[in-house]
Short mmCIF file of C-alpha atoms in Angstrom, two decimals:
data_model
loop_
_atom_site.label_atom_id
_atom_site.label_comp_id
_atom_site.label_asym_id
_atom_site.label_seq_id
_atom_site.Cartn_x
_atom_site.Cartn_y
_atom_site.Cartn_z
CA UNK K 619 -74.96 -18.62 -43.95
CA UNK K 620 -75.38 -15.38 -45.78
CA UNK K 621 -71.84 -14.95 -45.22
CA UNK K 622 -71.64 -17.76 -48.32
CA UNK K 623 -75.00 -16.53 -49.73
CA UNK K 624 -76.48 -13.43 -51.07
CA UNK K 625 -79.75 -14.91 -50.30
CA UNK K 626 -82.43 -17.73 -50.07
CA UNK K 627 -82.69 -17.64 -53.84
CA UNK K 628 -78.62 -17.67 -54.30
CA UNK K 629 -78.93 -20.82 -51.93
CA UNK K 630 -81.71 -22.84 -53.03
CA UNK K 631 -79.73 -21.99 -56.73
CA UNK K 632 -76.46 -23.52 -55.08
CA UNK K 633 -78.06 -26.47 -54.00
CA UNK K 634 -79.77 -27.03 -57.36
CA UNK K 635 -76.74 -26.95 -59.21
CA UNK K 636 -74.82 -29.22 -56.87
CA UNK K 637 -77.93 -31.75 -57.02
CA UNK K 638 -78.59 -32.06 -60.77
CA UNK K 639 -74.43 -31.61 -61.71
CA UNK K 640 -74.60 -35.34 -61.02
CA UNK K 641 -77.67 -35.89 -63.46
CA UNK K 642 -75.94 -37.08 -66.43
CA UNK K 643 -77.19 -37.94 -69.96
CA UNK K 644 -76.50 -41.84 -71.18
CA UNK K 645 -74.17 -41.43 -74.21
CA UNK K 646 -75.25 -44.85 -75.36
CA UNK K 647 -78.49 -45.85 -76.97
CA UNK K 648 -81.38 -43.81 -79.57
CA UNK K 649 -81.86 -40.48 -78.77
CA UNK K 650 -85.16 -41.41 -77.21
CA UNK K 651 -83.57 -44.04 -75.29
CA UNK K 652 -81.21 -40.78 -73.76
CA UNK K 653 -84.10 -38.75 -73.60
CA UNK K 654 -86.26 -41.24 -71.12
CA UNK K 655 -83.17 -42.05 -69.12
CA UNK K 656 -81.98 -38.57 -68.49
CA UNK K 657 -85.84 -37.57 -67.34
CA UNK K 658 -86.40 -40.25 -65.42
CA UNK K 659 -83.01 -39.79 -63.44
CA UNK K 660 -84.23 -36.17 -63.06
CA UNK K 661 -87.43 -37.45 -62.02
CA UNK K 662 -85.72 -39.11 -59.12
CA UNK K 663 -84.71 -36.09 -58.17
CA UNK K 664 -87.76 -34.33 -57.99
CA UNK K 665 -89.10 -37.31 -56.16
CA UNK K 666 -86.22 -36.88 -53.38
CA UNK K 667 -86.01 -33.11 -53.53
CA UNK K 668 -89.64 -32.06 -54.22
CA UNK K 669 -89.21 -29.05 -52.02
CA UNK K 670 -86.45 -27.55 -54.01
CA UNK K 671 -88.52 -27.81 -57.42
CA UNK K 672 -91.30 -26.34 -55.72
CA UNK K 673 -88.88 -23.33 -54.62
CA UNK K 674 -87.58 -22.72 -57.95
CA UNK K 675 -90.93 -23.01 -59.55
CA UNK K 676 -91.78 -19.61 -56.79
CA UNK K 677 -88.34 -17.58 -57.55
CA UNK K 678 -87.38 -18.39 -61.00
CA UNK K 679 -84.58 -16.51 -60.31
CA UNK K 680 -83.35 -19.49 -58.54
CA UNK K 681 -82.84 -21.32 -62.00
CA UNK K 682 -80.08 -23.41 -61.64
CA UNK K 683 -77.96 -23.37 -64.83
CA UNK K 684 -77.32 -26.76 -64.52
CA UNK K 685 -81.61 -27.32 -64.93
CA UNK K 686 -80.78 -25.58 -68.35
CA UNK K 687 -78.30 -27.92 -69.26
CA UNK K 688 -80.45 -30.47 -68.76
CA UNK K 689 -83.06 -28.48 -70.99
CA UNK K 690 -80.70 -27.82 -73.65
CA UNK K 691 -79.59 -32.10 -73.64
CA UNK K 692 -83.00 -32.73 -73.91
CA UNK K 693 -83.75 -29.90 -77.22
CA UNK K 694 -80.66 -31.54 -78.80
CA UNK K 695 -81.68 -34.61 -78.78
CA UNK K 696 -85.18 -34.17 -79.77
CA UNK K 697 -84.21 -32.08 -82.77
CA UNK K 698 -81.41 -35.61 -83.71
CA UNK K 699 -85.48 -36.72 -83.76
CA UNK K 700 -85.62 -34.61 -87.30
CA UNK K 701 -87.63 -31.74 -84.90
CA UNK K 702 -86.76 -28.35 -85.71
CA UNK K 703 -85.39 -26.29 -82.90
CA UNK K 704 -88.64 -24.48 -82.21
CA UNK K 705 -90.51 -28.10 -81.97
CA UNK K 706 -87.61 -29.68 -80.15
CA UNK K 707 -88.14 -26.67 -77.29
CA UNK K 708 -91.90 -27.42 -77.44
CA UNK K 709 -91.39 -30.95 -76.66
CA UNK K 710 -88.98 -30.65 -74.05
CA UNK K 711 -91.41 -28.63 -71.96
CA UNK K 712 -94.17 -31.25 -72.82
CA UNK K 713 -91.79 -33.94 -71.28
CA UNK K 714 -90.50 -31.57 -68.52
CA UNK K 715 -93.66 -30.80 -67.44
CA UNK K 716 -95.05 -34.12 -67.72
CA UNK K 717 -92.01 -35.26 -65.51
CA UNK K 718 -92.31 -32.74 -62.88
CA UNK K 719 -96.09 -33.57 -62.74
CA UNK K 720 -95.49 -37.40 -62.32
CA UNK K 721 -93.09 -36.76 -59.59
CA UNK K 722 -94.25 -33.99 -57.41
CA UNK K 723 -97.40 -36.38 -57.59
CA UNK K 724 -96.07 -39.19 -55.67
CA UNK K 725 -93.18 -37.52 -53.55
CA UNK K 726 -95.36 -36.50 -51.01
CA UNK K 727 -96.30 -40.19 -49.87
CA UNK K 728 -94.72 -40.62 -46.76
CA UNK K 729 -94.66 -44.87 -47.92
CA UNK K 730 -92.01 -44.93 -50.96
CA UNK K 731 -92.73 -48.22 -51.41
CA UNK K 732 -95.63 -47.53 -54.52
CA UNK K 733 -92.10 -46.16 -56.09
CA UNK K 734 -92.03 -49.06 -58.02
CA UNK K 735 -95.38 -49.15 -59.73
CA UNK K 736 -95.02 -45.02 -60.13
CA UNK K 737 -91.95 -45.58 -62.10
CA UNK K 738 -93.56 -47.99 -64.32
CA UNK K 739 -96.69 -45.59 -65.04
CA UNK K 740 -94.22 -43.00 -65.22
CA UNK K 741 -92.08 -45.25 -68.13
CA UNK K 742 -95.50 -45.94 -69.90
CA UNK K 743 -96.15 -42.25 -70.04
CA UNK K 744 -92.84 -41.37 -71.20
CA UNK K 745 -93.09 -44.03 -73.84
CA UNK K 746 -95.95 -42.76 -75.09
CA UNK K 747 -95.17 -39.52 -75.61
CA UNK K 748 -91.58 -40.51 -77.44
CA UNK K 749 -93.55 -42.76 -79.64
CA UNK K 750 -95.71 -39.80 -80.49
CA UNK K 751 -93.03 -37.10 -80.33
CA UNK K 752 -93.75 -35.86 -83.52
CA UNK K 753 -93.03 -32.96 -86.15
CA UNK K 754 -96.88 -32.95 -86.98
CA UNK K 755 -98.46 -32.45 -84.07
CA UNK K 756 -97.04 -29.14 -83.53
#
C-alpha cells in the first residue's frame, strides 16, 4: 500500500476525497434549502464513515480538498444570504460543527434504525439555525 501512498495521512486524504467527490450541492431551491441538503448529505457521511472524520479531525493534514469544497459551497451560499464573507465563514463552521456533532453522536449505535428520528432532530436543528442565520448575531 505505501507503494500508492506516502502515508496513513496521504491515504485516509485519498479516501476522503473519493467519499465526499460524490457529495453534491442541489442546484435547485433557496440557498438555505442548498445549504440543509448539502449538510445533511454530508451528514450521512459522517454517519457511515465516522472513523474517517475522526482521523482527519487528529491529522489535519489529512484535509481532503474536496471537504473544502464543500466549505467554500456552503460560505457562498450563506453570503447569497446578504452575509458578508467573514460572517458567511462564521456560519459555516457553526453549521459544520453542529453537523459533525449530530452525526458522530448517533453513528456509533450499532441499531441504525433511530436513523430516522435522528434525521428529523437533526432537520429541526438545522432549521433553526437557517431561520436564525443572521448578519446580527455576529
Amino acid at each position: 500500500i505505501y507503494y500508492y501512498f506516502e502515508d496513513k495521512e496521504c491515504l485516509v486524504k485519498s479516501i476522503a476525497n473519493h467519499l465526499y467527490a460524490d457529495i453534491k450541492p442541489n442546484l435547485s431551491g433557496t440557498p438555505s434549502e442548498q445549504i440543509k441538503q448539502l449538510l445533511t448529505e454530508y451528514r450521512g457521511y459522517i454517519v457511515r464513515y465516522p472513523e474517517l472524520t475522526l482521523s482527519i479531525f487528529n491529522h489535519p493534514n489529512t484535509f481532503p480538498e474536496q471537504a473544502k469544497r464543500i466549505t467554500d459551497t456552503l460560505i457562498n451560499l450563506a453570503m447569497k444570504l446578504s452575509l458578508t464573507p467573514e460572517q458567511a465563514t462564521l456560519w459555516m463552521y457553526i453549521l459544520v460543527d453542529f453537523t459533525h456533532g449530530a452525526a458522530l453522536a448517533v453513528s456509533n449505535r450499532q441499531n441504525m434504525d433511530n436513523d430516522i428520528s435522528d434525521i428529523n432532530y437533526y432537520h429541526q436543528g438545522i432549521d433553526a439555525l437557517l431561520r436564525n442565520l443572521n448578519k446580527d448575531y455576529i
